[in-house]
Amino acid sequence: MDPNQSGVVTAIAIHGLPEFKKGDPIADIVIQNTTLNHHDVIVVTSKIVSKVEGRIIQAPNDGFTPEEIHAIIIGESRRVLRQRGQLVITETQGGFVCANAGIDQSNMPDGAICLLPADPDRSARRIRDRIKALIGIDVAVIISDTFGRAWRRGVTDIALGSAGIGPISDLRGTLDSNGRPLVATEIAIVDEIAATAELTKPKSGAIPVVIVRGIDPSHFREGSVKDEIIRPYGEDLFR
Amino acid sequence: MDPNQSGVVTAIAIHGLPEFKKGDPIADIVIQNTTLNHHDVIVVTSKIVSKVEGRIIQAPNDGFTPEEIHAIIIGESRRVLRQRGQLVITETQGGFVCANAGIDQSNMPDGAICLLPADPDRSARRIRDRIKALIGIDVAVIISDTFGRAWRRGVTDIALGSAGIGPISDLRGTLDSNGRPLVATEIAIVDEIAATAELTKPKSGAIPVVIVRGIDPSHFREGSVKDEIIRPYGEDLFR
């Protein structure tokens, strides 16, 4: 049986990758460290994308003051949705709703702040295209990050950007097992794949690339998180 | 290498299960159709839990009117958060924020409405305990359902209830790879596992049970979705 049709999905953490720094070619490093198959999904944390793309702000001295960090958050945002103490929930320039505009000091050298990639769909597309050029294999790429959720405690990994995979599985027109049109028709495939990848990681969080294998072949197509997943402001009931 | 420590997670759809009806023993049917290992996570859709627990409302005649369905939604809810046209976002009696109080007519016979399980943590615990009693194997159980999200299009599967696994991985006190305390410390493991399970399913959605294997052994403990995942009203910034 074709493993893609047998209902088995496997996520594999790639161990032993080096620290990434500005200008490093993610695609080249990934293919040097693992064997890829057609229709693999490569899930890359946004942290290393930000590092290689230079989306890092280095503090001029011992580190940032809380006021300086707040100013960076506001600069990365187009709208503040909620604020409680040090926590600010904003809509980023890229349209993501998250805490502190996604800026992050974990797994970073002292005095450095990591911003979200400027255009995560483009980052995903570049990695996908480079892999295709290097080894001739069609993979999908997802740029992942860890986000909180309304109404539920705990964070999960979601997709910031994608290439080569349909972010939403559009089942409109599909019938359920009783022949009735399906109601919950639009499944956020790329977010579920990002969550799956996270489950393979050790608690220290130092695994930046995970391969997810066995995704239904019908999901592989062009598409972008920005165009399909981000809910426009006017459509949203909670902004 | 111990597969639990190698960073490989596998999700396997169980094919060929019968239609579930009121009173059917889910645990017994699952073990008749697959081989389970210690530390497997069994992800069961809330739909079949509702069916076996009799959480079905049958229309007296040809079906429900929209007004009758609305009255059922309100009866299942303790608070209406938003309403737009036919869509109502409520907080259910059990504390979940979702569309239409989670009631569902897909994959159901004509004129029948499926309500959410009354106590999904208890449902999970019963299945887990029964498997332990029948074959002596310690598994975790997650009751899953498909929910929409604020700010992002598309639905994902999340956990309504769980048993034998910590819903939240509490990393407070853990250090990142640079020795700095981790910020995003509480990962909603059970929601990520529910999402992973969903990825194995064919588009018709008729796979009610999926096994997820390879989850870090440290996640297996007592715990409940109700106690750990549902964010209390007063703590929430978006109600």
Short mmCIF file of C-alpha atoms in Angstrom, two decimals:
data_model
loop_
_atom_site.label_atom_id
_atom_site.label_comp_id
_atom_site.label_asym_id
_atom_site.label_seq_id
_atom_site.Cartn_x
_atom_site.Cartn_y
_atom_site.Cartn_z
CA MET A 1 0.00 0.00 0.00
CA ASP A 2 1.24 3.49 -0.80
CA PRO A 3 2.30 4.92 2.59
CA ASN A 4 0.74 8.22 1.55
CA GLN A 5 -2.66 6.55 1.35
CA SER A 6 -2.47 4.21 4.30
CA GLY A 7 -3.28 6.76 7.01
CA VAL A 8 0.17 6.78 8.61
CA VAL A 9 1.91 10.09 9.33
CA THR A 10 5.46 10.15 10.72
CA ALA A 11 7.41 13.12 12.09
CA ILE A 12 11.18 12.84 12.40
CA ALA A 13 13.38 15.36 14.22
CA ILE A 14 16.70 16.06 12.50
CA HIS A 15 19.40 15.83 15.14
CA GLY A 16 22.90 17.27 14.93
CA LEU A 17 22.25 20.41 12.90
CA PRO A 18 24.76 23.22 13.56
CA GLU A 19 23.86 26.60 15.10
CA PHE A 20 22.46 28.79 12.33
CA LYS A 21 23.83 32.28 11.74
CA LYS A 22 23.21 35.11 9.29
CA GLY A 23 23.51 34.06 5.66
CA ASP A 24 23.56 30.29 6.30
CA PRO A 25 21.83 28.31 3.52
CA ILE A 26 19.11 26.35 5.36
CA ALA A 27 18.23 24.15 2.37
CA ASP A 28 21.84 23.12 1.78
CA ILE A 29 22.41 22.30 5.44
CA VAL A 30 19.19 20.27 5.67
CA ILE A 31 20.00 18.08 2.67
CA GLN A 32 23.51 17.46 4.02
CA ASN A 33 21.98 16.08 7.21
CA THR A 34 19.04 13.97 6.04
CA THR A 35 17.58 12.12 3.06
CA LEU A 36 14.46 13.69 1.64
CA ASN A 37 11.61 12.06 -0.25
CA HIS A 38 9.07 13.45 -2.70
CA HIS A 39 6.13 14.95 -0.72
CA ASP A 40 8.06 15.29 2.52
CA VAL A 41 7.08 18.36 4.51
CA ILE A 42 10.05 20.18 6.04
CA VAL A 43 9.05 22.12 9.14
CA VAL A 44 11.58 24.84 9.99
CA THR A 45 11.32 26.97 13.14
CA SER A 46 11.00 30.66 12.45
CA LYS A 47 13.85 31.24 14.90
CA ILE A 48 16.52 29.94 12.51
CA VAL A 49 14.86 31.67 9.56
CA SER A 50 15.10 34.95 11.47
CA LYS A 51 18.74 34.24 12.31
CA VAL A 52 19.83 33.48 8.74
CA GLU A 53 17.80 36.44 7.40
CA GLY A 54 19.33 38.82 9.93
CA ARG A 55 16.06 39.60 11.75
CA ILE A 56 17.98 40.10 15.00
CA ILE A 57 18.31 43.28 17.03
CA GLN A 58 21.41 43.48 19.17
CA ALA A 59 21.28 45.66 22.27
CA PRO A 60 23.94 48.43 22.20
CA ASN A 61 25.11 47.67 25.77
CA ASP A 62 24.11 45.24 28.52
CA GLY A 63 20.66 44.51 27.17
CA PHE A 64 17.33 46.15 26.51
CA THR A 65 15.26 48.00 29.08
CA PRO A 66 11.58 46.94 29.30
CA GLU A 67 10.72 50.27 27.62
CA GLU A 68 13.03 49.52 24.70
CA ILE A 69 11.52 46.07 24.27
CA HIS A 70 8.02 47.56 24.35
CA ALA A 71 9.02 50.04 21.64
CA ILE A 72 10.31 47.19 19.45
CA ILE A 73 7.02 45.32 19.92
CA ILE A 74 4.99 48.34 18.91
CA GLY A 75 7.25 48.90 15.90
CA GLU A 76 6.58 45.34 14.74
CA SER A 77 2.80 45.75 15.15
CA ARG A 78 0.01 47.50 13.35
CA ARG A 79 -2.59 47.19 16.11
CA VAL A 80 -2.60 46.50 19.86
CA LEU A 81 -5.48 44.18 20.80
CA ARG A 82 -4.99 43.62 24.53
CA GLN A 83 -2.51 44.53 27.22
CA ARG A 84 -2.08 43.14 30.74
CA GLY A 85 1.07 43.98 32.67
CA GLN A 86 4.13 43.18 30.54
CA LEU A 87 2.04 41.09 28.13
CA VAL A 88 0.88 42.78 24.95
CA ILE A 89 -1.26 40.99 22.36
CA THR A 90 -0.85 42.70 19.01
CA GLU A 91 -1.53 42.19 15.36
CA THR A 92 1.88 42.14 13.69
CA GLN A 93 2.78 43.98 10.50
CA GLY A 94 2.41 40.60 8.79
CA GLY A 95 -1.11 40.06 10.19
CA PHE A 96 -0.45 37.52 12.95
CA VAL A 97 -2.17 37.95 16.31
CA CYS A 98 0.25 36.94 19.05
CA ALA A 99 1.95 37.92 22.29
CA ASN A 100 4.68 40.57 22.08
CA ALA A 101 4.57 40.64 18.26
CA GLY A 102 6.38 37.32 18.27
CA ILE A 103 9.68 38.78 19.47
CA ASP A 104 11.72 36.33 21.45
CA GLN A 105 14.85 36.18 23.58
CA SER A 106 14.93 32.43 24.21
CA ASN A 107 17.67 30.39 22.54
CA MET A 108 19.41 33.69 21.73
CA PRO A 109 22.75 35.13 22.89
CA ASP A 110 22.59 37.75 25.65
CA GLY A 111 21.25 41.12 24.62
CA ALA A 112 19.79 39.92 21.33
CA ILE A 113 16.14 39.92 20.29
CA CYS A 114 14.76 37.81 17.49
CA LEU A 115 11.97 39.28 15.33
CA LEU A 116 9.59 37.20 13.20
CA PRO A 117 10.71 36.67 9.58
CA ALA A 118 9.60 39.57 7.39
CA ASP A 119 7.74 37.34 4.90
CA PRO A 120 7.54 33.73 6.09
CA ASP A 121 5.78 32.48 2.93
CA ARG A 122 8.68 33.83 0.89
CA SER A 123 11.20 32.23 3.29
CA ALA A 124 9.43 28.87 2.83
CA ARG A 125 9.36 29.25 -0.94
CA ARG A 126 13.09 29.99 -1.08
CA ILE A 127 13.94 26.84 0.88
CA ARG A 128 11.60 24.74 -1.26
CA ASP A 129 12.97 26.15 -4.52
CA ARG A 130 16.58 25.68 -3.41
CA ILE A 131 15.99 22.02 -2.47
CA LYS A 132 14.34 21.43 -5.84
CA ALA A 133 17.33 23.04 -7.58
CA LEU A 134 19.90 21.08 -5.56
CA ILE A 135 18.46 17.56 -5.56
CA GLY A 136 15.42 17.71 -7.86
CA ILE A 137 12.96 16.65 -5.16
CA ASP A 138 9.59 18.31 -4.59
CA VAL A 139 9.10 18.96 -0.90
CA ALA A 140 6.76 21.30 0.93
CA VAL A 141 8.14 23.72 3.52
CA ILE A 142 6.45 25.17 6.60
CA ILE A 143 7.93 27.94 8.76
CA SER A 144 6.65 27.27 12.30
CA ASP A 145 6.39 29.23 15.51
CA THR A 146 4.91 28.78 18.96
CA PHE A 147 1.74 30.77 19.66
CA GLY A 148 -0.69 31.06 22.52
CA ARG A 149 -4.43 30.72 21.93
CA ALA A 150 -7.55 32.47 23.13
CA TRP A 151 -9.62 30.48 25.67
CA ARG A 152 -7.16 27.64 26.06
CA ARG A 153 -4.04 27.49 28.19
CA GLY A 154 -0.77 26.36 26.74
CA VAL A 155 0.92 27.12 23.46
CA THR A 156 1.03 25.09 20.24
CA ASP A 157 3.16 25.35 17.15
CA ILE A 158 1.45 26.88 14.13
CA ALA A 159 2.51 27.80 10.58
CA LEU A 160 3.77 31.32 9.86
CA GLY A 161 4.49 30.57 6.23
CA SER A 162 4.35 27.70 3.76
CA ALA A 163 5.24 26.67 0.21
CA GLY A 164 4.27 23.69 -1.89
CA ILE A 165 1.33 22.66 0.30
CA GLY A 166 -2.24 23.90 0.54
CA PRO A 167 -2.53 25.63 3.93
CA ILE A 168 -6.25 24.90 3.98
CA SER A 169 -7.80 21.65 2.88
CA ASP A 170 -10.94 22.81 1.17
CA LEU A 171 -13.54 20.10 1.50
CA ARG A 172 -16.48 22.17 0.31
CA GLY A 173 -18.66 19.94 -1.80
CA THR A 174 -17.32 16.81 -0.08
CA LEU A 175 -19.88 14.48 1.49
CA ASP A 176 -19.67 12.79 4.87
CA SER A 177 -20.06 9.03 5.34
CA ASN A 178 -23.85 9.48 5.26
CA GLY A 179 -23.75 11.47 2.03
CA ARG A 180 -24.44 14.82 3.73
CA PRO A 181 -22.22 17.83 2.86
CA LEU A 182 -19.44 18.25 5.42
CA VAL A 183 -19.81 21.23 7.74
CA ALA A 184 -16.29 21.75 9.06
CA THR A 185 -14.91 21.89 5.56
CA GLU A 186 -11.72 23.88 5.85
CA ILE A 187 -8.96 22.13 7.80
CA ALA A 188 -5.82 24.14 8.59
CA ILE A 189 -3.44 21.41 7.40
CA VAL A 190 -0.25 23.45 7.81
CA ASP A 191 -1.06 24.30 11.44
CA GLU A 192 -1.71 20.63 12.22
CA ILE A 193 1.61 19.69 10.58
CA ALA A 194 3.48 22.35 12.60
CA ALA A 195 1.92 20.96 15.79
CA THR A 196 2.94 17.42 14.81
CA ALA A 197 6.54 18.52 14.26
CA GLU A 198 6.69 20.14 17.70
CA LEU A 199 5.84 16.83 19.39
CA THR A 200 9.17 15.31 18.28
CA LYS A 201 11.27 17.92 20.05
CA PRO A 202 13.08 17.53 23.34
CA LYS A 203 12.15 19.96 26.09
CA SER A 204 15.17 22.19 25.53
CA GLY A 205 13.70 23.05 22.14
CA ALA A 206 16.98 22.94 20.23
CA ILE A 207 15.68 20.99 17.20
CA PRO A 208 15.11 23.52 14.40
CA VAL A 209 14.05 21.19 11.54
CA VAL A 210 11.58 18.29 11.50
CA ILE A 211 10.47 16.17 8.53
CA VAL A 212 6.78 15.18 8.37
CA ARG A 213 6.05 12.29 6.04
CA GLY A 214 2.83 10.63 4.88
CA ILE A 215 0.60 13.68 4.36
CA ASP A 216 -2.22 13.00 1.89
CA PRO A 217 -0.84 13.74 -1.62
CA SER A 218 -3.92 15.79 -2.49
CA HIS A 219 -2.71 18.52 -0.09
CA PHE A 220 0.36 19.36 -2.17
CA ARG A 221 -0.27 22.47 -4.27
CA GLU A 222 0.73 26.12 -4.34
CA GLY A 223 -0.67 28.34 -1.59
CA SER A 224 0.38 30.72 1.17
CA VAL A 225 -0.39 31.17 4.86
CA LYS A 226 -0.79 34.91 4.35
CA ASP A 227 -3.43 34.46 1.65
CA GLU A 228 -5.35 31.51 3.10
CA ILE A 229 -4.89 31.24 6.88
CA ILE A 230 -4.71 34.78 8.20
CA ARG A 231 -8.29 35.87 8.81
CA PRO A 232 -8.93 39.38 7.48
CA TYR A 233 -9.71 41.97 10.10
CA GLY A 234 -13.28 42.55 8.90
CA GLU A 235 -14.11 38.83 8.92
CA ASP A 236 -12.96 38.32 12.49
CA LEU A 237 -15.40 38.22 15.42
CA PHE A 238 -12.73 38.75 18.11
CA ARG A 239 -10.87 41.93 17.14
CA MET B 1 17.65 3.61 20.16
CA ASP B 2 14.46 3.79 22.20
CA PRO B 3 11.85 5.09 19.72
CA ASN B 4 10.38 7.19 22.53
CA GLN B 5 13.64 9.10 22.81
CA SER B 6 14.68 9.32 19.19
CA GLY B 7 12.39 12.20 18.21
CA VAL B 8 10.10 10.14 15.98
CA VAL B 9 6.32 10.42 16.36
CA THR B 10 3.99 8.22 14.30
CA ALA B 11 0.22 8.46 13.94
CA ILE B 12 -1.70 5.46 12.61
CA ALA B 13 -5.35 5.53 11.59
CA ILE B 14 -7.31 2.41 12.57
CA HIS B 15 -9.24 1.31 9.52
CA GLY B 16 -12.25 -0.98 9.46
CA LEU B 17 -13.91 -0.08 12.76
CA PRO B 18 -17.69 -0.64 12.79
CA GLU B 19 -20.29 2.13 13.16
CA PHE B 20 -20.59 2.94 16.85
CA LYS B 21 -23.99 3.03 18.54
CA LYS B 22 -25.33 3.62 22.04
CA GLY B 23 -23.74 1.38 24.64
CA ASP B 24 -20.91 0.05 22.46
CA PRO B 25 -17.68 -0.58 24.42
CA ILE B 26 -15.08 1.60 22.64
CA ALA B 27 -12.10 0.10 24.47
CA ASP B 28 -13.11 -3.48 23.66
CA ILE B 29 -13.68 -2.67 19.99
CA VAL B 30 -10.34 -0.84 19.70
CA ILE B 31 -8.29 -3.68 21.14
CA GLN B 32 -10.04 -6.16 18.84
CA ASN B 33 -8.87 -4.12 15.84
CA THR B 34 -5.28 -3.15 16.67
CA THR B 35 -2.28 -4.03 18.80
CA LEU B 36 -1.49 -1.49 21.49
CA ASN B 37 1.84 -0.69 23.14
CA HIS B 38 2.71 0.86 26.48
CA HIS B 39 2.60 4.67 26.15
CA ASP B 40 0.49 4.67 23.00
CA VAL B 41 -1.94 7.58 22.87
CA ILE B 42 -5.39 6.62 21.59
CA VAL B 43 -7.17 9.57 20.01
CA VAL B 44 -10.93 9.03 19.84
CA THR B 45 -13.28 11.47 18.09
CA SER B 46 -15.89 12.94 20.39
CA LYS B 47 -18.51 11.95 17.80
CA ILE B 48 -18.33 8.25 18.66
CA VAL B 49 -18.09 9.00 22.37
CA SER B 50 -21.31 10.99 22.09
CA LYS B 51 -22.94 8.15 20.15
CA VAL B 52 -22.03 5.42 22.66
CA GLU B 53 -22.97 7.67 25.59
CA GLY B 54 -26.34 8.52 24.07
CA ARG B 55 -25.64 12.25 23.63
CA ILE B 56 -27.87 12.32 20.56
CA ILE B 57 -31.11 14.24 20.11
CA GLN B 58 -33.50 12.76 17.58
CA ALA B 59 -35.93 15.11 15.87
CA PRO B 60 -39.56 14.07 16.48
CA ASN B 61 -40.52 14.36 12.80
CA ASP B 62 -38.71 15.38 9.58
CA GLY B 63 -35.92 17.27 11.27
CA PHE B 64 -35.25 20.32 13.39
CA THR B 65 -36.22 23.86 12.49
CA PRO B 66 -33.43 26.47 12.75
CA GLU B 67 -35.21 27.80 15.85
CA GLU B 68 -35.16 24.36 17.49
CA ILE B 69 -31.44 23.97 16.73
CA HIS B 70 -30.76 27.41 18.17
CA ALA B 71 -32.62 26.47 21.36
CA ILE B 72 -30.50 23.31 21.69
CA ILE B 73 -27.30 25.38 21.27
CA ILE B 74 -28.38 27.81 23.97
CA GLY B 75 -29.31 24.92 26.27
CA GLU B 76 -25.79 23.49 25.89
CA SER B 77 -24.19 26.87 26.65
CA ARG B 78 -23.62 29.06 29.66
CA ARG B 79 -22.67 32.20 27.78
CA VAL B 80 -23.03 33.54 24.22
CA LEU B 81 -19.82 35.32 23.12
CA ARG B 82 -20.57 36.33 19.52
CA GLN B 83 -23.31 35.87 16.97
CA ARG B 84 -23.28 36.47 13.23
CA GLY B 85 -26.16 35.15 11.15
CA GLN B 86 -26.65 31.43 11.86
CA LEU B 87 -23.24 31.21 13.56
CA VAL B 88 -23.18 31.44 17.35
CA ILE B 89 -19.93 31.30 19.33
CA THR B 90 -20.71 30.22 22.88
CA GLU B 91 -19.02 28.97 25.99
CA THR B 92 -20.42 25.49 26.57
CA GLN B 93 -21.60 24.14 29.92
CA GLY B 94 -18.26 22.31 30.01
CA GLY B 95 -16.27 25.52 29.44
CA PHE B 96 -15.27 25.15 25.78
CA VAL B 97 -15.50 28.16 23.49
CA CYS B 98 -16.69 27.00 20.07
CA ALA B 99 -19.20 27.44 17.28
CA ASN B 100 -22.76 26.27 17.93
CA ALA B 101 -21.83 24.71 21.29
CA GLY B 102 -20.14 21.89 19.37
CA ILE B 103 -23.41 20.38 18.17
CA ASP B 104 -23.03 18.60 14.88
CA GLN B 105 -25.15 16.95 12.21
CA SER B 106 -22.35 15.63 9.99
CA ASN B 107 -21.79 11.88 9.88
CA MET B 108 -25.18 11.49 11.59
CA PRO B 109 -28.44 9.90 10.40
CA ASP B 110 -31.14 12.30 9.19
CA GLY B 111 -32.88 14.31 11.88
CA ALA B 112 -30.28 13.55 14.57
CA ILE B 113 -28.05 16.04 16.36
CA CYS B 114 -24.89 15.06 18.21
CA LEU B 115 -24.04 16.94 21.41
CA LEU B 116 -20.55 17.06 22.94
CA PRO B 117 -19.83 14.39 25.57
CA ALA B 118 -21.01 15.52 28.99
CA ASP B 119 -17.59 15.01 30.65
CA PRO B 120 -14.87 14.21 28.07
CA ASP B 121 -12.15 13.72 30.71
CA ARG B 122 -14.31 11.06 32.33
CA SER B 123 -14.97 9.45 28.95
CA ALA B 124 -11.22 9.29 28.32
CA ARG B 125 -10.56 7.85 31.77
CA ARG B 126 -13.15 5.11 31.27
CA ILE B 127 -11.57 3.98 27.99
CA ARG B 128 -8.08 4.07 29.51
CA ASP B 129 -9.14 2.13 32.62
CA ARG B 130 -11.00 -0.47 30.56
CA ILE B 131 -7.98 -1.09 28.30
CA LYS B 132 -5.77 -1.47 31.36
CA ALA B 133 -8.25 -3.95 32.83
CA LEU B 134 -8.59 -5.95 29.61
CA ILE B 135 -4.97 -6.24 28.43
CA GLY B 136 -2.86 -4.75 31.23
CA ILE B 137 -1.36 -2.03 29.03
CA ASP B 138 -1.00 1.61 30.09
CA VAL B 139 -2.18 3.87 27.31
CA ALA B 140 -3.22 7.49 27.33
CA VAL B 141 -6.56 8.49 25.80
CA ILE B 142 -7.57 11.78 24.18
CA ILE B 143 -11.13 12.68 23.15
CA SER B 144 -10.77 14.98 20.12
CA ASP B 145 -13.00 17.37 18.25
CA THR B 146 -12.69 19.87 15.42
CA PHE B 147 -12.72 23.53 16.48
CA GLY B 148 -12.33 26.85 14.73
CA ARG B 149 -9.87 29.46 16.01
CA ALA B 150 -9.88 33.18 16.53
CA TRP B 151 -7.78 35.13 13.97
CA ARG B 152 -6.95 32.17 11.78
CA ARG B 153 -9.06 30.53 9.10
CA GLY B 154 -9.56 26.81 9.05
CA VAL B 155 -10.27 24.34 11.80
CA THR B 156 -7.91 22.03 13.68
CA ASP B 157 -8.53 19.09 15.94
CA ILE B 158 -8.08 19.77 19.64
CA ALA B 159 -8.50 17.76 22.86
CA LEU B 160 -11.84 17.88 24.70
CA GLY B 161 -10.72 15.41 27.32
CA SER B 162 -7.76 13.27 28.27
CA ALA B 163 -6.53 10.60 30.65
CA GLY B 164 -3.08 9.22 31.43
CA ILE B 165 -1.20 12.11 29.81
CA GLY B 166 -0.31 15.59 31.01
CA PRO B 167 -2.38 18.00 28.90
CA ILE B 168 0.21 20.72 29.47
CA SER B 169 3.94 20.14 29.38
CA ASP B 170 5.14 22.41 32.14
CA LEU B 171 8.67 23.53 31.34
CA ARG B 172 8.87 26.22 34.01
CA GLY B 173 12.38 26.12 35.39
CA THR B 174 13.73 24.53 32.20
CA LEU B 175 16.61 26.31 30.49
CA ASP B 176 17.02 26.90 26.77
CA SER B 177 20.15 25.89 24.82
CA ASN B 178 21.87 29.08 26.05
CA GLY B 179 21.00 28.42 29.68
CA ARG B 180 18.25 31.07 29.81
CA PRO B 181 14.86 30.13 31.32
CA LEU B 182 12.37 29.18 28.60
CA VAL B 183 9.60 31.71 28.00
CA ALA B 184 6.96 29.67 26.21
CA THR B 185 6.94 27.11 28.94
CA GLU B 186 3.55 25.48 28.75
CA ILE B 187 2.98 23.42 25.62
CA ALA B 188 -0.54 22.06 25.04
CA ILE B 189 0.63 18.52 24.29
CA VAL B 190 -2.84 16.98 24.03
CA ASP B 191 -3.97 19.55 21.47
CA GLU B 192 -0.87 18.90 19.35
CA ILE B 193 -1.52 15.15 19.53
CA ALA B 194 -5.17 15.63 18.49
CA ALA B 195 -3.99 17.69 15.50
CA THR B 196 -1.49 15.00 14.56
CA ALA B 197 -4.19 12.32 14.64
CA GLU B 198 -6.41 14.35 12.32
CA LEU B 199 -3.72 14.42 9.63
CA THR B 200 -4.04 10.65 9.10
CA LYS B 201 -7.71 10.81 8.20
CA PRO B 202 -9.21 10.61 4.73
CA LYS B 203 -11.32 13.55 3.65
CA SER B 204 -14.61 11.77 4.33
CA GLY B 205 -13.69 11.84 8.01
CA ALA B 206 -14.90 8.35 8.83
CA ILE B 207 -11.86 7.28 10.91
CA PRO B 208 -12.89 7.55 14.57
CA VAL B 209 -9.74 6.22 16.29
CA VAL B 210 -6.05 6.98 15.66
CA ILE B 211 -3.01 5.71 17.59
CA VAL B 212 -0.17 8.20 18.20
CA ARG B 213 3.12 6.58 19.13
CA GLY B 214 6.49 7.97 20.21
CA ILE B 215 5.38 10.77 22.54
CA ASP B 216 8.08 11.68 25.10
CA PRO B 217 7.60 9.35 28.11
CA SER B 218 7.83 12.28 30.51
CA HIS B 219 4.40 13.48 29.34
CA PHE B 220 2.58 10.46 30.75
CA ARG B 221 0.93 11.34 34.07
CA GLU B 222 -2.51 12.02 35.49
CA GLY B 223 -4.19 15.23 34.40
CA SER B 224 -7.36 16.56 32.80
CA VAL B 225 -8.22 18.97 30.00
CA LYS B 226 -10.88 20.58 32.16
CA ASP B 227 -8.41 21.37 34.95
CA GLU B 228 -5.36 22.33 32.88
CA ILE B 229 -6.32 23.48 29.38
CA ILE B 230 -9.58 25.37 29.75
CA ARG B 231 -8.67 28.96 30.57
CA PRO B 232 -10.81 30.31 33.40
CA TYR B 233 -13.12 33.13 32.46
CA GLY B 234 -11.34 35.71 34.63
CA GLU B 235 -7.92 34.87 33.22
CA ASP B 236 -9.00 35.29 29.61
CA LEU B 237 -8.32 38.48 27.64
CA PHE B 238 -10.84 37.74 24.87
CA ARG B 239 -14.17 37.16 26.64
#
